[in-house]
Amino acid sequence: MAKAHGGSLTTHVLDTASGQPAAGLKIALYRVSGNSHRKIREAVTNADGRCDAPLLEGKSFQTGTYELIFFAGDYLRQGRKKLPDPLFLDQIPIRFGMAEEKHYHVPLLLSPYGYSTYRGS
């Protein structure tokens, strides 16, 4: 009998400067092993600031170390008139570990000059 794969990974990006979901923000997911990074997936947030599907689920989910890179600069340049060049925040890498086959949610709260993240539910 095949082993059930119960883990999943999702994200959600909110623009705290505008009070809106960060729609159209590109995200890349990498698996990290030592000094090696292997890109697994790219996605773009929808109108709700979420990806249309989990970044990992089912057989594609494996425990280990991962890195999400949020392409915040490309998003922040859209519709904002006065931003410095270079931007204070351009690409935001978040490295995290998933030790169990459970649901992991890595949200990002974003503004042009700061961000925060946490393990969500």
PDB file of C-alpha atoms in Angstrom:
ATOM      1  CA  MET A   1       0.000   0.000   0.000  1.00  0.00           C
ATOM      2  CA  ALA A   2       1.351   3.447  -0.917  1.00  0.00           C
ATOM      3  CA  LYS A   3       2.219   5.902   1.809  1.00  0.00           C
ATOM      4  CA  ALA A   4      -0.265   8.761   2.217  1.00  0.00           C
ATOM      5  CA  HIS A   5       1.206  12.214   1.709  1.00  0.00           C
ATOM      6  CA  GLY A   6      -0.518  14.600   4.092  1.00  0.00           C
ATOM      7  CA  GLY A   7       1.696  17.669   4.005  1.00  0.00           C
ATOM      8  CA  SER A   8       1.088  20.895   2.146  1.00  0.00           C
ATOM      9  CA  LEU A   9       2.575  24.368   1.817  1.00  0.00           C
ATOM     10  CA  THR A  10       0.647  27.580   1.180  1.00  0.00           C
ATOM     11  CA  THR A  11       1.317  31.298   1.397  1.00  0.00           C
ATOM     12  CA  HIS A  12      -0.628  34.552   1.503  1.00  0.00           C
ATOM     13  CA  VAL A  13       0.765  38.048   0.888  1.00  0.00           C
ATOM     14  CA  LEU A  14      -0.823  41.197   2.290  1.00  0.00           C
ATOM     15  CA  ASP A  15       0.288  44.724   1.418  1.00  0.00           C
ATOM     16  CA  THR A  16       0.154  46.439   4.809  1.00  0.00           C
ATOM     17  CA  ALA A  17       0.820  49.879   3.283  1.00  0.00           C
ATOM     18  CA  SER A  18      -2.346  49.723   1.189  1.00  0.00           C
ATOM     19  CA  GLY A  19      -4.369  47.411   3.436  1.00  0.00           C
ATOM     20  CA  GLN A  20      -4.996  45.113   0.461  1.00  0.00           C
ATOM     21  CA  PRO A  21      -3.953  41.655  -0.698  1.00  0.00           C
ATOM     22  CA  ALA A  22      -0.757  41.754  -2.790  1.00  0.00           C
ATOM     23  CA  ALA A  23      -2.121  40.620  -6.152  1.00  0.00           C
ATOM     24  CA  GLY A  24       0.287  39.783  -8.958  1.00  0.00           C
ATOM     25  CA  LEU A  25       3.340  39.144  -6.769  1.00  0.00           C
ATOM     26  CA  LYS A  26       5.729  36.512  -8.158  1.00  0.00           C
ATOM     27  CA  ILE A  27       6.994  33.820  -5.781  1.00  0.00           C
ATOM     28  CA  ALA A  28       9.679  31.169  -6.313  1.00  0.00           C
ATOM     29  CA  LEU A  29      10.045  28.080  -4.113  1.00  0.00           C
ATOM     30  CA  TYR A  30      13.417  26.360  -3.689  1.00  0.00           C
ATOM     31  CA  ARG A  31      14.446  23.186  -1.880  1.00  0.00           C
ATOM     32  CA  VAL A  32      17.657  23.813   0.069  1.00  0.00           C
ATOM     33  CA  SER A  33      20.280  21.157   0.766  1.00  0.00           C
ATOM     34  CA  GLY A  34      23.573  22.444   2.153  1.00  0.00           C
ATOM     35  CA  ASN A  35      24.752  25.135  -0.275  1.00  0.00           C
ATOM     36  CA  SER A  36      22.502  23.847  -3.052  1.00  0.00           C
ATOM     37  CA  HIS A  37      19.192  25.440  -4.067  1.00  0.00           C
ATOM     38  CA  ARG A  38      16.851  23.660  -6.484  1.00  0.00           C
ATOM     39  CA  LYS A  39      13.890  25.591  -7.849  1.00  0.00           C
ATOM     40  CA  ILE A  40      10.703  23.599  -7.440  1.00  0.00           C
ATOM     41  CA  ARG A  41       7.982  25.995  -8.458  1.00  0.00           C
ATOM     42  CA  GLU A  42       7.031  29.532  -9.394  1.00  0.00           C
ATOM     43  CA  ALA A  43       3.648  31.085  -8.789  1.00  0.00           C
ATOM     44  CA  VAL A  44       1.927  34.473  -8.880  1.00  0.00           C
ATOM     45  CA  THR A  45      -0.544  35.624  -6.252  1.00  0.00           C
ATOM     46  CA  ASN A  46      -4.170  36.056  -7.259  1.00  0.00           C
ATOM     47  CA  ALA A  47      -6.541  38.927  -6.371  1.00  0.00           C
ATOM     48  CA  ASP A  48      -6.736  37.603  -2.788  1.00  0.00           C
ATOM     49  CA  GLY A  49      -2.919  37.594  -2.395  1.00  0.00           C
ATOM     50  CA  ARG A  50      -2.852  33.781  -2.445  1.00  0.00           C
ATOM     51  CA  CYS A  51      -1.639  31.215  -4.943  1.00  0.00           C
ATOM     52  CA  ASP A  52      -4.386  29.389  -6.814  1.00  0.00           C
ATOM     53  CA  ALA A  53      -3.092  26.041  -5.527  1.00  0.00           C
ATOM     54  CA  PRO A  54      -0.762  24.910  -2.719  1.00  0.00           C
ATOM     55  CA  LEU A  55       2.917  25.325  -3.522  1.00  0.00           C
ATOM     56  CA  LEU A  56       3.474  21.745  -2.360  1.00  0.00           C
ATOM     57  CA  GLU A  57       1.019  18.964  -1.630  1.00  0.00           C
ATOM     58  CA  GLY A  58       0.571  15.252  -2.028  1.00  0.00           C
ATOM     59  CA  LYS A  59       3.533  13.405  -3.517  1.00  0.00           C
ATOM     60  CA  SER A  60       5.445  16.655  -4.183  1.00  0.00           C
ATOM     61  CA  PHE A  61       5.540  17.423  -0.442  1.00  0.00           C
ATOM     62  CA  GLN A  62       8.708  16.337   1.354  1.00  0.00           C
ATOM     63  CA  THR A  63      10.031  17.369   4.724  1.00  0.00           C
ATOM     64  CA  GLY A  64      13.216  19.426   4.661  1.00  0.00           C
ATOM     65  CA  THR A  65      14.527  22.965   4.295  1.00  0.00           C
ATOM     66  CA  TYR A  66      12.979  25.329   1.786  1.00  0.00           C
ATOM     67  CA  GLU A  67      13.232  28.937   0.719  1.00  0.00           C
ATOM     68  CA  LEU A  68      10.490  31.142  -0.636  1.00  0.00           C
ATOM     69  CA  ILE A  69      11.615  34.191  -2.567  1.00  0.00           C
ATOM     70  CA  PHE A  70       9.026  36.915  -2.832  1.00  0.00           C
ATOM     71  CA  PHE A  71       9.703  39.311  -5.728  1.00  0.00           C
ATOM     72  CA  ALA A  72       8.461  42.292  -3.749  1.00  0.00           C
ATOM     73  CA  GLY A  73      10.269  44.937  -5.812  1.00  0.00           C
ATOM     74  CA  ASP A  74       8.403  44.091  -9.005  1.00  0.00           C
ATOM     75  CA  TYR A  75       5.122  44.242  -7.083  1.00  0.00           C
ATOM     76  CA  LEU A  76       5.958  47.448  -5.186  1.00  0.00           C
ATOM     77  CA  ARG A  77       6.922  49.321  -8.363  1.00  0.00           C
ATOM     78  CA  GLN A  78       3.386  48.791  -9.696  1.00  0.00           C
ATOM     79  CA  GLY A  79       1.222  51.781  -8.872  1.00  0.00           C
ATOM     80  CA  ARG A  80       3.559  53.518  -6.435  1.00  0.00           C
ATOM     81  CA  LYS A  81       4.943  56.832  -7.611  1.00  0.00           C
ATOM     82  CA  LYS A  82       7.592  57.717  -5.049  1.00  0.00           C
ATOM     83  CA  LEU A  83       9.926  54.851  -4.315  1.00  0.00           C
ATOM     84  CA  PRO A  84      13.726  55.118  -4.089  1.00  0.00           C
ATOM     85  CA  ASP A  85      16.039  53.516  -6.605  1.00  0.00           C
ATOM     86  CA  PRO A  86      17.272  51.033  -5.553  1.00  0.00           C
ATOM     87  CA  LEU A  87      14.336  49.889  -3.464  1.00  0.00           C
ATOM     88  CA  PHE A  88      14.892  49.141   0.206  1.00  0.00           C
ATOM     89  CA  LEU A  89      13.203  45.740  -0.318  1.00  0.00           C
ATOM     90  CA  ASP A  90      13.449  43.992  -3.652  1.00  0.00           C
ATOM     91  CA  GLN A  91      13.607  40.215  -3.246  1.00  0.00           C
ATOM     92  CA  ILE A  92      12.604  38.811   0.143  1.00  0.00           C
ATOM     93  CA  PRO A  93      13.970  35.327   0.912  1.00  0.00           C
ATOM     94  CA  ILE A  94      12.382  33.353   3.723  1.00  0.00           C
ATOM     95  CA  ARG A  95      14.143  30.097   4.643  1.00  0.00           C
ATOM     96  CA  PHE A  96      12.205  27.647   6.769  1.00  0.00           C
ATOM     97  CA  GLY A  97      12.054  23.987   7.696  1.00  0.00           C
ATOM     98  CA  MET A  98       9.189  21.537   7.462  1.00  0.00           C
ATOM     99  CA  ALA A  99       9.806  18.622   9.821  1.00  0.00           C
ATOM    100  CA  GLU A 100       6.440  16.845   9.635  1.00  0.00           C
ATOM    101  CA  GLU A 101       3.891  15.928   7.012  1.00  0.00           C
ATOM    102  CA  LYS A 102       1.448  18.607   8.095  1.00  0.00           C
ATOM    103  CA  HIS A 103       0.068  21.810   6.651  1.00  0.00           C
ATOM    104  CA  TYR A 104       2.557  24.693   6.636  1.00  0.00           C
ATOM    105  CA  HIS A 105       1.415  28.226   5.871  1.00  0.00           C
ATOM    106  CA  VAL A 106       4.052  30.951   5.401  1.00  0.00           C
ATOM    107  CA  PRO A 107       2.321  34.337   5.098  1.00  0.00           C
ATOM    108  CA  LEU A 108       4.080  37.601   4.273  1.00  0.00           C
ATOM    109  CA  LEU A 109       3.004  41.031   5.492  1.00  0.00           C
ATOM    110  CA  LEU A 110       4.687  43.522   3.182  1.00  0.00           C
ATOM    111  CA  SER A 111       5.314  47.258   2.885  1.00  0.00           C
ATOM    112  CA  PRO A 112       8.018  49.170   0.963  1.00  0.00           C
ATOM    113  CA  TYR A 113      10.170  49.438   4.121  1.00  0.00           C
ATOM    114  CA  GLY A 114       9.465  46.324   6.143  1.00  0.00           C
ATOM    115  CA  TYR A 115       7.966  42.857   6.263  1.00  0.00           C
ATOM    116  CA  SER A 116       7.075  40.139   8.704  1.00  0.00           C
ATOM    117  CA  THR A 117       6.249  36.472   8.515  1.00  0.00           C
ATOM    118  CA  TYR A 118       5.242  33.658  10.836  1.00  0.00           C
ATOM    119  CA  ARG A 119       4.002  30.082  10.692  1.00  0.00           C
ATOM    120  CA  GLY A 120       0.326  30.487  10.019  1.00  0.00           C
ATOM    121  CA  SER A 121      -2.482  27.989  10.034  1.00  0.00           C
TER     122      SER A 121
END
